């Protein structure tokens, strides 16, 4: 077994020693982990197509989060780092980050420190011209200057010199006094992962109903789970913004109890 597999297996064993929670190991269906996995872990084979590969969709499907039962996800690399720490006594100070995007001469994997200056990482890779540096993949990405605690991909995009002319109907909708949410469809159901009712979830987010939102399993989701739906529908305000506002409201109400 390679050193990386040994560290990962050791990290899995460590998680069992520090918590009595239920554990799930999500593996690509075409490339499952070949090392040792503790019997206490339930192994889930998942696809690699977004959004099925996102943690929130799997949480909702297999172990929905509740206000009194939070659910956490941890990246495979972090588990391997934990296993290496217990074996060597040293915690890895660097992280492997993928740098991609149409503003680059070539994509590259870079090992760097958390909190690194993203422009410094990309400077030798970028084509001339205006560009935007985004954390995470294009869908759901946000402009960033520093490598965040959970960032593992940086996307550098060319910035259009002139804004694209907006269709008159889209412009009218954005200027409307009351912006309506996107119409729920079978396609939107698929963009939400197929395990959520698009009709009920969109209506609940738009009306700000925390009781129904919780009953639908919305506590299992974070913004990245709605990025594809926002991209495909062009929803304004974004569903991801509605989701963050709802989660923040529920958390503040729980803290006040």
Coordinates of N, CA and C in Angstrom, one line a residue:
X1 N 0.8 -1.2 0.0 CA 0.0 0.0 0.0 C 0.9 1.2 0.0
X2 N 0.5 2.2 -0.8 CA 1.3 3.5 -0.9 C 1.2 4.3 0.4
X3 N 2.1 5.2 0.6 CA 2.1 6.0 1.8 C 0.8 6.8 1.9
X4 N 0.3 7.4 0.8 CA -0.9 8.1 0.8 C -2.1 7.3 1.3
X5 N -2.2 6.1 0.8 CA -3.3 5.2 1.2 C -3.2 4.8 2.7
X6 N -2.0 4.6 3.1 CA -1.8 4.3 4.5 C -2.2 5.4 5.4
X7 N -1.8 6.7 5.0 CA -2.2 7.8 5.8 C -3.7 8.0 5.8
X8 N -4.4 7.8 4.7 CA -5.8 7.9 4.6 C -6.5 6.9 5.5
X9 N -6.1 5.6 5.4 CA -6.7 4.6 6.2 C -6.5 4.9 7.7
X10 N -5.3 5.4 8.1 CA -5.0 5.7 9.5 C -5.9 6.9 9.9
X11 N -6.1 7.8 9.0 CA -7.0 9.0 9.3 C -8.4 8.5 9.6
X12 N -8.9 7.6 8.8 CA -10.3 7.0 9.0 C -10.4 6.4 10.3
X13 N -9.4 5.6 10.7 CA -9.4 5.0 12.1 C -9.4 6.0 13.2
X14 N -8.7 7.1 13.0 CA -8.6 8.2 14.0 C -10.0 8.8 14.2
X15 N -10.7 9.0 13.1 CA -12.0 9.6 13.2 C -13.0 8.8 14.1
X16 N -12.8 7.5 14.0 CA -13.6 6.6 14.8 C -13.3 6.7 16.3
X17 N -12.0 7.1 16.6 CA -11.6 7.2 18.0 C -12.0 8.5 18.6
X18 N -12.2 9.5 17.8 CA -12.6 10.8 18.4 C -14.0 11.1 18.3
X19 N -14.8 10.2 17.7 CA -16.3 10.5 17.7 C -17.0 9.2 17.5
X20 N -18.2 9.1 18.1 CA -19.1 7.9 17.9 C -20.2 8.2 16.9
X21 N -20.0 9.2 16.0 CA -21.0 9.5 15.0 C -21.1 8.4 13.9
X22 N -22.1 8.5 13.1 CA -22.1 7.7 11.9 C -21.2 8.3 10.8
X23 N -20.5 7.4 10.2 CA -19.5 7.8 9.2 C -19.9 7.3 7.8
X24 N -19.7 8.1 6.8 CA -19.9 7.7 5.4 C -18.7 8.1 4.6
X25 N -18.3 7.2 3.7 CA -17.1 7.4 2.9 C -17.7 7.5 1.4
X26 N -17.6 8.7 0.8 CA -18.1 8.9 -0.5 C -16.9 8.6 -1.5
X27 N -17.2 7.7 -2.4 CA -16.1 7.3 -3.4 C -16.6 7.5 -4.8
X28 N -15.8 7.9 -5.8 CA -16.2 7.9 -7.2 C -16.6 6.5 -7.6
X29 N -17.7 6.3 -8.3 CA -18.1 5.0 -8.7 C -17.2 4.3 -9.6
X30 N -16.4 5.1 -10.3 CA -15.4 4.4 -11.3 C -14.0 4.3 -10.7
X31 N -13.8 4.8 -9.5 CA -12.5 4.7 -8.9 C -12.6 4.6 -7.4
X32 N -13.1 3.5 -6.8 CA -13.3 3.5 -5.3 C -11.9 3.3 -4.7
X33 N -11.8 3.7 -3.4 CA -10.6 3.6 -2.6 C -10.2 2.2 -2.4
X34 N -9.0 1.8 -2.8 CA -8.5 0.4 -2.8 C -7.8 0.0 -1.5
X35 N -7.6 1.0 -0.5 CA -7.0 0.7 0.7 C -7.9 0.2 1.8
X36 N -7.5 0.1 3.0 CA -8.3 -0.5 4.1 C -9.2 0.6 4.6
X37 N -10.5 0.2 4.7 CA -11.6 1.1 5.2 C -12.2 0.4 6.4
X38 N -12.3 1.0 7.6 CA -12.9 0.4 8.8 C -14.4 0.0 8.5
X39 N -14.8 -1.1 9.1 CA -16.1 -1.7 8.8 C -17.2 -0.7 9.2
X40 N -16.9 0.2 10.2 CA -17.9 1.1 10.7 C -18.3 2.1 9.6
X41 N -17.5 2.3 8.6 CA -17.8 3.3 7.6 C -18.8 2.7 6.6
X42 N -19.9 3.4 6.2 CA -20.7 3.0 5.1 C -20.2 3.7 3.9
X43 N -19.9 2.8 2.9 CA -19.3 3.3 1.7 C -20.3 3.6 0.6
X44 N -20.2 4.8 0.1 CA -21.2 5.3 -0.9 C -20.5 5.5 -2.2
X45 N -21.0 4.9 -3.3 CA -20.5 5.1 -4.6 C -21.3 6.2 -5.3
X46 N -20.6 7.3 -5.7 CA -21.3 8.4 -6.2 C -20.8 8.8 -7.6
X47 N -21.6 9.4 -8.4 CA -21.1 9.9 -9.7 C -20.2 11.1 -9.6
X48 N -19.6 11.5 -10.6 CA -18.7 12.6 -10.6 C -19.3 13.9 -11.3
X49 N -20.6 13.7 -11.7 CA -21.2 14.9 -12.4 C -21.9 15.7 -11.3
X50 N -21.7 17.0 -11.4 CA -22.3 18.0 -10.5 C -23.9 18.0 -10.8
X51 N -24.7 18.0 -9.7 CA -24.4 18.2 -8.3 C -24.3 16.9 -7.5
X52 N -24.4 15.7 -8.2 CA -24.4 14.5 -7.4 C -23.1 14.3 -6.6
X53 N -22.0 14.9 -7.1 CA -20.7 14.7 -6.4 C -20.5 15.7 -5.2
X54 N -21.5 16.5 -4.9 CA -21.4 17.5 -3.8 C -21.8 16.9 -2.5
X55 N -21.1 17.3 -1.4 CA -21.4 16.7 -0.1 C -22.9 16.9 0.3
X56 N -23.4 18.1 0.1 CA -24.7 18.4 0.6 C -25.8 17.5 0.0
X57 N -25.7 17.1 -1.3 CA -26.7 16.2 -1.9 C -26.6 14.9 -1.2
X58 N -25.4 14.4 -0.9 CA -25.3 13.1 -0.3 C -25.7 13.1 1.2
X59 N -25.5 14.2 1.9 CA -26.0 14.4 3.2 C -27.5 14.3 3.2
X60 N -28.1 15.1 2.3 CA -29.6 15.1 2.3 C -30.1 13.7 2.0
X61 N -29.5 13.0 1.2 CA -30.0 11.7 0.7 C -29.8 10.6 1.8
X62 N -28.7 10.6 2.5 CA -28.3 9.5 3.4 C -28.4 9.8 4.9
X63 N -28.2 11.0 5.3 CA -28.2 11.4 6.7 C -28.6 12.9 6.9
X64 N -29.8 13.3 6.6 CA -30.2 14.7 6.6 C -29.8 15.4 7.9
X65 N -29.3 16.6 7.8 CA -28.9 17.4 8.9 C -30.2 18.0 9.6
X66 N -30.1 18.2 10.9 CA -31.2 18.7 11.7 C -30.6 19.8 12.6
X67 N -31.5 20.6 13.2 CA -31.0 21.7 14.1 C -30.3 21.1 15.3
X68 N -30.7 19.9 15.8 CA -30.1 19.2 16.9 C -29.2 18.1 16.5
X69 N -29.0 17.9 15.3 CA -28.1 16.9 14.8 C -27.3 17.4 13.6
X70 N -26.3 18.2 13.8 CA -25.5 18.7 12.7 C -24.7 17.6 12.0
X71 N -24.4 17.8 10.7 CA -23.6 16.9 9.9 C -22.4 17.6 9.4
X72 N -21.2 17.0 9.4 CA -20.0 17.6 9.0 C -19.4 16.8 7.8
X73 N -18.7 17.5 6.9 CA -18.0 16.8 5.9 C -16.5 17.2 5.9
X74 N -15.7 16.2 5.5 CA -14.2 16.5 5.6 C -13.6 15.9 4.3
X75 N -12.7 16.7 3.8 CA -12.0 16.3 2.5 C -11.1 15.1 2.7
X76 N -10.9 14.3 1.7 CA -10.0 13.2 1.8 C -8.6 13.6 2.1
X77 N -8.1 14.7 1.5 CA -6.8 15.2 1.8 C -6.6 15.5 3.2
X78 N -7.6 16.1 3.9 CA -7.5 16.4 5.3 C -7.4 15.2 6.2
X79 N -8.2 14.1 5.7 CA -8.1 12.9 6.5 C -6.7 12.3 6.4
X80 N -6.1 12.3 5.2 CA -4.8 11.8 5.0 C -3.8 12.6 5.8
X81 N -3.9 13.9 5.8 CA -3.0 14.8 6.6 C -3.1 14.4 8.1
X82 N -4.3 14.1 8.6 CA -4.5 13.7 10.0 C -3.8 12.3 10.2
X83 N -3.9 11.4 9.3 CA -3.2 10.1 9.4 C -1.7 10.3 9.4
X84 N -1.2 11.2 8.6 CA 0.3 11.5 8.5 C 0.8 12.1 9.8
X85 N -0.1 13.0 10.4 CA 0.3 13.7 11.6 C 0.5 12.7 12.7
X86 N -0.4 11.7 12.8 CA -0.2 10.7 13.9 C 1.0 9.8 13.7
X87 N 1.4 9.6 12.4 CA 2.5 8.7 12.1 C 3.8 9.4 12.3
X88 N 3.9 10.7 11.9 CA 5.2 11.4 11.8 C 5.3 12.5 12.9
X89 N 4.2 12.9 13.4 CA 4.2 14.0 14.4 C 4.2 15.4 13.7
X90 N 4.2 15.4 12.4 CA 4.2 16.7 11.6 C 2.9 16.8 10.8
X91 N 2.4 18.0 10.9 CA 1.2 18.4 10.1 C 1.6 19.1 8.8
X92 N 1.1 18.6 7.7 CA 1.5 19.2 6.4 C 1.1 20.7 6.4
X93 N 2.1 21.5 6.1 CA 1.8 23.0 6.0 C 1.3 23.5 4.7
X94 N 1.3 22.6 3.7 CA 1.0 23.0 2.3 C -0.3 22.3 1.8
X95 N -0.8 22.8 0.7 CA -2.0 22.2 0.1 C -1.9 22.2 -1.4
X96 N -2.3 21.1 -2.0 CA -2.3 21.0 -3.5 C -3.5 21.7 -4.1
X97 N -3.3 22.7 -4.9 CA -4.4 23.5 -5.5 C -4.3 23.4 -7.0
X98 N -5.5 23.2 -7.6 CA -5.6 23.2 -9.0 C -5.9 24.6 -9.5
X99 N -5.2 25.1 -10.5 CA -5.4 26.4 -11.1 C -5.8 26.2 -12.5
X100 N -7.1 26.7 -12.8 CA -7.6 26.5 -14.2 C -8.3 27.8 -14.6
X101 N -8.8 27.8 -15.9 CA -9.5 28.9 -16.4 C -9.0 29.4 -17.7
X102 N -9.9 30.1 -18.5 CA -9.6 30.5 -19.8 C -8.6 31.6 -19.9
X103 N -8.2 32.3 -18.8 CA -7.2 33.3 -18.8 C -5.8 32.8 -18.6
X104 N -5.6 31.5 -18.5 CA -4.3 30.9 -18.3 C -3.7 30.4 -19.6
X105 N -2.4 30.4 -19.6 CA -1.7 29.8 -20.8 C -1.8 28.3 -20.7
X106 N -1.8 27.8 -19.4 CA -2.0 26.3 -19.2 C -2.4 26.1 -17.8
X107 N -3.2 25.1 -17.5 CA -3.6 24.8 -16.2 C -2.5 24.1 -15.4
X108 N -2.5 24.2 -14.1 CA -1.4 23.6 -13.3 C -1.8 23.3 -11.9
X109 N -1.2 22.3 -11.4 CA -1.3 21.9 -9.9 C -0.2 22.6 -9.2
X110 N -0.5 23.3 -8.1 CA 0.5 24.1 -7.4 C 0.4 23.7 -5.9
X111 N 1.5 23.5 -5.3 CA 1.5 23.2 -3.8 C 1.9 24.5 -3.1
X112 N 1.0 25.0 -2.2 CA 1.2 26.3 -1.6 C 0.7 26.3 -0.1
X113 N 0.9 27.4 0.5 CA 0.4 27.5 1.9 C -1.1 28.0 1.9
X114 N -1.9 27.6 2.9 CA -3.2 28.2 3.0 C -3.1 29.7 3.3
X115 N -4.0 30.5 2.7 CA -3.9 31.9 2.8 C -3.0 32.5 1.8
X116 N -2.5 31.8 0.8 CA -1.5 32.3 -0.2 C -2.2 33.4 -1.0
X117 N -1.4 34.3 -1.5 CA -1.9 35.3 -2.4 C -2.2 34.7 -3.8
X118 N -3.4 34.7 -4.2 CA -3.8 34.0 -5.4 C -3.2 34.7 -6.6
X119 N -3.1 36.0 -6.7 CA -2.5 36.6 -7.8 C -1.0 36.3 -8.0
X120 N -0.4 36.1 -6.8 CA 1.0 35.7 -6.9 C 1.2 34.3 -7.4
X121 N 0.2 33.4 -7.1 CA 0.2 32.0 -7.6 C 0.0 32.0 -9.1
X122 N -0.8 32.9 -9.6 CA -1.2 32.8 -11.0 C -0.3 33.7 -11.9
X123 N 0.5 34.5 -11.4 CA 1.1 35.6 -12.2 C 1.9 35.0 -13.4
X124 N 2.6 34.0 -13.2 CA 3.4 33.4 -14.3 C 2.6 32.6 -15.3
X125 N 1.4 32.3 -15.0 CA 0.5 31.5 -15.8 C -0.5 32.2 -16.7
X126 N -0.7 33.5 -16.4 CA -1.8 34.2 -17.0 C -1.5 34.8 -18.3
X127 N -2.4 34.8 -19.2 CA -2.3 35.6 -20.5 C -2.4 37.1 -20.2
X128 N -1.9 37.9 -21.1 CA -2.1 39.4 -20.9 C -3.5 39.7 -21.0
X129 N -3.9 40.8 -20.3 CA -5.3 41.3 -20.4 C -6.0 41.2 -19.1
X130 N -7.2 41.9 -19.0 CA -7.9 41.9 -17.7 C -8.5 40.5 -17.4
X131 N -8.6 40.2 -16.1 CA -9.0 38.9 -15.7 C -9.6 39.0 -14.3
X132 N -10.3 38.0 -13.9 CA -10.8 37.8 -12.5 C -10.3 36.5 -11.9
X133 N -9.9 36.6 -10.7 CA -9.4 35.4 -10.0 C -10.5 35.0 -9.0
X134 N -11.0 33.7 -9.2 CA -12.1 33.2 -8.5 C -11.7 32.0 -7.7
X135 N -12.3 31.9 -6.5 CA -12.0 30.7 -5.7 C -13.0 29.6 -6.1
X136 N -12.6 28.4 -6.1 CA -13.4 27.2 -6.4 C -13.7 27.2 -7.9
X137 N -14.5 26.2 -8.4 CA -14.8 26.1 -9.8 C -15.7 27.3 -10.2
X138 N -15.9 27.4 -11.6 CA -16.6 28.5 -12.1 C -18.0 28.6 -11.5
X139 N -18.8 27.5 -11.5 CA -20.1 27.6 -10.9 C -20.0 27.8 -9.4
X140 N -20.6 28.8 -8.9 CA -20.6 29.1 -7.5 C -19.3 29.8 -7.0
X141 N -18.4 30.1 -7.9 CA -17.2 30.7 -7.5 C -17.4 32.2 -7.1
X142 N -16.4 32.7 -6.3 CA -16.5 34.1 -5.9 C -15.1 34.7 -6.1
X143 N -15.1 36.0 -6.3 CA -13.8 36.7 -6.4 C -13.1 36.6 -5.1
X144 N -11.8 36.3 -5.2 CA -11.0 36.1 -4.0 C -9.6 36.6 -4.2
X145 N -8.9 37.0 -3.1 CA -7.5 37.5 -3.1 C -6.6 36.5 -2.5
X146 N -7.2 35.8 -1.5 CA -6.4 34.8 -0.7 C -7.0 33.4 -0.8
X147 N -6.1 32.4 -0.6 CA -6.6 31.0 -0.6 C -7.3 30.7 0.7
X148 N -8.6 30.5 0.7 CA -9.4 30.3 1.8 C -9.2 28.9 2.5
X149 N -9.7 28.7 3.7 CA -9.5 27.5 4.4 C -9.9 26.2 3.7
X150 N -10.9 26.3 2.9 CA -11.4 25.1 2.2 C -11.2 25.1 0.7
X151 N -10.5 26.1 0.2 CA -10.3 26.3 -1.3 C -9.3 25.2 -1.8
X152 N -9.7 24.5 -2.9 CA -8.7 23.6 -3.5 C -8.7 23.8 -5.0
X153 N -9.4 24.7 -5.5 CA -9.3 25.0 -6.9 C -9.5 26.5 -7.1
X154 N -8.6 27.1 -8.0 CA -8.7 28.5 -8.3 C -9.0 28.6 -9.8
X155 N -9.9 29.5 -10.2 CA -10.3 29.7 -11.6 C -10.0 31.1 -12.0
X156 N -9.2 31.3 -13.0 CA -8.9 32.6 -13.5 C -9.6 32.8 -14.9
X157 N -10.5 33.8 -14.9 CA -11.4 34.0 -16.1 C -11.0 35.3 -16.8
X158 N -11.1 35.3 -18.1 CA -11.0 36.5 -18.8 C -12.2 37.5 -18.5
X159 N -11.9 38.7 -18.4 CA -12.9 39.7 -18.1 C -13.3 40.4 -19.4
X160 N -14.6 40.4 -19.7 CA -15.1 41.0 -20.9 C -14.9 42.5 -20.8
X161 N -14.3 43.1 -21.9 CA -14.0 44.5 -21.8 C -15.3 45.4 -21.9
X162 N -16.3 44.9 -22.6 CA -17.6 45.5 -22.7 C -18.6 44.6 -22.2
X163 N -19.5 45.1 -21.3 CA -20.6 44.2 -20.8 C -21.5 43.7 -22.0
X164 N -21.9 42.5 -21.9 CA -22.7 41.9 -22.9 C -24.1 42.6 -22.9
X165 N -24.6 42.9 -24.1 CA -25.9 43.5 -24.1 C -27.0 42.6 -23.6
X166 N -27.8 43.1 -22.7 CA -28.7 42.2 -22.0 C -30.0 42.2 -22.8
X167 N -30.7 41.0 -22.9 CA -32.0 40.9 -23.6 C -33.0 41.8 -22.9
X168 N -33.9 42.5 -23.6 CA -34.8 43.4 -23.0 C -35.7 42.7 -22.0
X169 N -36.1 41.4 -22.2 CA -37.0 40.8 -21.3 C -36.3 40.5 -19.9
X170 N -35.0 40.1 -20.0 CA -34.2 39.9 -18.8 C -34.0 41.2 -18.0
X171 N -33.8 42.2 -18.8 CA -33.6 43.5 -18.1 C -34.9 44.0 -17.4
X172 N -36.0 43.8 -18.1 CA -37.3 44.1 -17.5 C -37.6 43.4 -16.2
X173 N -37.2 42.1 -16.2 CA -37.4 41.3 -15.0 C -36.6 41.8 -13.8
X174 N -35.3 42.1 -14.1 CA -34.4 42.6 -13.1 C -34.8 43.9 -12.5
X175 N -35.5 44.8 -13.3 CA -36.0 46.1 -12.9 C -37.4 46.0 -12.3
X176 N -38.0 44.9 -12.3 CA -39.3 44.7 -11.8 C -39.4 45.1 -10.3
X177 N -40.5 45.6 -9.9 CA -40.7 46.0 -8.4 C -40.6 44.7 -7.6
X178 N -41.1 43.6 -8.0 CA -41.0 42.4 -7.3 C -40.4 41.3 -8.1
X179 N -39.2 40.9 -7.8 CA -38.6 39.8 -8.6 C -39.0 38.5 -8.2
X180 N -39.6 37.8 -9.2 CA -40.2 36.4 -8.9 C -39.1 35.4 -9.0
X181 N -39.2 34.3 -8.2 CA -38.3 33.2 -8.3 C -38.4 32.4 -9.6
X182 N -37.5 31.6 -10.0 CA -37.6 30.8 -11.2 C -38.8 29.9 -11.1
X183 N -39.3 29.5 -12.3 CA -40.4 28.6 -12.3 C -39.9 27.2 -12.1
X184 N -40.4 26.4 -11.1 CA -39.9 25.0 -10.9 C -40.3 24.1 -12.1
X185 N -39.3 23.4 -12.5 CA -39.5 22.4 -13.6 C -38.8 21.1 -13.3
X186 N -39.0 20.1 -14.2 CA -38.3 18.9 -14.0 C -36.8 19.1 -14.1
X187 N -36.4 20.0 -15.0 CA -35.0 20.3 -15.2 C -34.4 20.9 -13.9
X188 N -35.2 21.8 -13.3 CA -34.7 22.4 -12.0 C -34.6 21.3 -10.9
X189 N -35.5 20.3 -10.9 CA -35.4 19.2 -10.0 C -34.1 18.5 -10.1
X190 N -33.6 18.3 -11.4 CA -32.4 17.7 -11.7 C -31.2 18.5 -11.2
X191 N -31.3 19.8 -11.4 CA -30.2 20.7 -11.1 C -30.1 20.8 -9.6
X192 N -31.1 20.5 -8.8 CA -31.1 20.5 -7.4 C -30.7 19.1 -6.8
X193 N -30.3 18.2 -7.7 CA -29.8 16.9 -7.3 C -30.7 15.8 -7.4
X194 N -32.0 16.1 -7.8 CA -33.0 15.0 -7.9 C -33.6 14.5 -6.7
X195 N -33.0 14.8 -5.5 CA -33.6 14.3 -4.2 C -34.4 15.4 -3.5
X196 N -34.6 16.6 -4.1 CA -35.3 17.7 -3.5 C -36.5 18.0 -4.4
X197 N -37.6 18.5 -3.8 CA -38.7 19.0 -4.5 C -38.4 20.4 -4.9
X198 N -38.2 20.6 -6.2 CA -37.9 22.0 -6.7 C -39.0 23.0 -6.4
X199 N -40.2 22.5 -6.6 CA -41.4 23.4 -6.4 C -41.4 23.9 -5.0
X200 N -41.4 22.9 -4.0 CA -41.5 23.3 -2.6 C -40.3 24.1 -2.2
X201 N -39.1 23.7 -2.6 CA -37.8 24.4 -2.1 C -37.7 25.8 -2.6
X202 N -38.0 26.0 -3.9 CA -37.9 27.4 -4.5 C -39.0 28.3 -3.8
X203 N -40.2 27.8 -3.6 CA -41.2 28.6 -3.0 C -40.8 28.9 -1.5
X204 N -40.3 27.9 -0.8 CA -39.9 28.1 0.6 C -38.8 29.1 0.7
X205 N -37.8 29.1 -0.2 CA -36.7 30.0 -0.1 C -37.2 31.4 -0.5
X206 N -38.1 31.5 -1.4 CA -38.6 32.8 -1.8 C -39.4 33.5 -0.7
X207 N -40.2 32.7 0.0 CA -41.1 33.2 1.1 C -40.4 33.3 2.4
X208 N -39.2 32.7 2.6 CA -38.5 32.7 3.8 C -39.2 31.9 4.9
X209 N -39.7 30.7 4.6 CA -40.4 29.9 5.6 C -39.4 28.9 6.2
X210 N -38.9 29.1 7.4 CA -37.8 28.3 8.0 C -38.4 26.9 8.4
X211 N -39.7 26.8 8.8 CA -40.2 25.5 9.2 C -40.3 24.6 8.1
X212 N -40.9 25.0 7.0 CA -41.0 24.1 5.8 C -39.6 23.8 5.2
X213 N -38.7 24.9 5.2 CA -37.4 24.7 4.7 C -36.7 23.5 5.5
X214 N -36.8 23.5 6.8 CA -36.2 22.5 7.6 C -36.8 21.1 7.3
X215 N -38.1 21.1 7.2 CA -38.8 19.8 6.9 C -38.4 19.2 5.6
X216 N -38.1 20.1 4.6 CA -37.7 19.6 3.3 C -36.3 19.1 3.3
X217 N -35.5 19.3 4.3 CA -34.1 18.9 4.4 C -33.1 19.9 3.9
X218 N -33.6 21.2 4.0 CA -32.7 22.3 3.5 C -31.5 22.5 4.4
X219 N -31.5 22.0 5.6 CA -30.3 22.2 6.5 C -29.1 21.4 6.0
X220 N -29.3 20.5 5.1 CA -28.2 19.7 4.6 C -27.4 20.4 3.5
X221 N -28.0 21.5 3.0 CA -27.4 22.2 1.8 C -26.5 23.4 2.2
X222 N -25.6 23.7 1.3 CA -24.9 25.0 1.4 C -24.9 25.6 0.0
X223 N -24.3 26.8 -0.2 CA -24.5 27.6 -1.4 C -24.1 26.8 -2.7
X224 N -23.0 26.0 -2.6 CA -22.5 25.3 -3.8 C -23.5 24.3 -4.3
X225 N -24.5 23.8 -3.5 CA -25.5 22.9 -4.0 C -26.5 23.6 -4.9
X226 N -26.6 24.9 -4.8 CA -27.6 25.6 -5.7 C -26.9 26.4 -6.8
X227 N -25.6 26.2 -6.9 CA -24.9 27.0 -7.9 C -25.3 26.6 -9.3
X228 N -25.5 25.3 -9.6 CA -25.9 24.9 -10.9 C -27.3 25.4 -11.3
X229 N -28.2 25.4 -10.3 CA -29.6 25.9 -10.5 C -29.5 27.4 -10.8
X230 N -28.7 28.2 -10.1 CA -28.6 29.6 -10.3 C -28.0 29.9 -11.7
X231 N -27.0 29.1 -12.1 CA -26.4 29.3 -13.4 C -27.4 29.0 -14.5
X232 N -28.1 27.9 -14.4 CA -29.0 27.5 -15.5 C -30.3 28.4 -15.6
X233 N -30.8 28.9 -14.4 CA -32.0 29.7 -14.5 C -31.7 31.2 -14.5
X234 N -30.5 31.6 -14.1 CA -30.3 33.1 -14.0 C -31.1 33.7 -12.9
X235 N -31.5 33.0 -11.9 CA -32.4 33.5 -10.9 C -31.8 34.8 -10.2
X236 N -32.7 35.8 -10.0 CA -32.4 37.0 -9.4 C -33.5 37.4 -8.4
X237 N -33.2 37.5 -7.1 CA -31.9 37.2 -6.5 C -31.6 35.7 -6.5
X238 N -30.3 35.5 -6.4 CA -29.8 34.1 -6.5 C -30.4 33.2 -5.4
X239 N -30.7 32.0 -5.8 CA -31.2 31.0 -4.8 C -30.2 30.8 -3.7
X240 N -28.9 30.8 -4.1 CA -27.8 30.6 -3.1 C -27.8 31.7 -2.1
X241 N -28.2 32.9 -2.5 CA -28.3 34.0 -1.5 C -29.5 33.8 -0.6
X242 N -30.6 33.4 -1.1 CA -31.8 33.0 -0.3 C -31.4 31.9 0.7
X243 N -30.6 30.9 0.3 CA -30.2 29.8 1.1 C -29.4 30.3 2.3
X244 N -28.4 31.1 2.0 CA -27.5 31.6 3.1 C -28.3 32.5 4.1
X245 N -29.2 33.3 3.6 CA -30.0 34.1 4.5 C -30.9 33.2 5.4
X246 N -31.4 32.1 4.8 CA -32.2 31.2 5.6 C -31.4 30.5 6.7
X247 N -30.2 30.0 6.3 CA -29.4 29.3 7.2 C -28.9 30.2 8.4
X248 N -28.6 31.4 8.0 CA -28.2 32.4 9.0 C -29.3 32.7 10.0
X249 N -30.5 32.9 9.5 CA -31.7 33.1 10.3 C -31.9 32.0 11.3
X250 N -31.9 30.8 10.8 CA -32.2 29.6 11.6 C -31.1 29.5 12.7
X251 N -29.8 29.7 12.3 CA -28.7 29.6 13.3 C -28.9 30.6 14.4
X252 N -29.3 31.9 14.0 CA -29.4 32.9 15.0 C -30.6 32.6 16.0
X253 N -31.7 32.1 15.4 CA -32.8 31.7 16.2 C -32.5 30.5 17.2
X254 N -31.7 29.6 16.7 CA -31.3 28.5 17.6 C -30.4 29.0 18.7
X255 N -29.5 29.9 18.4 CA -28.6 30.5 19.4 C -29.4 31.3 20.5
X256 N -30.5 31.8 20.1 CA -31.3 32.7 21.0 C -32.1 31.8 22.0
X257 N -32.3 30.5 21.6 CA -33.1 29.7 22.5 C -32.4 29.3 23.8

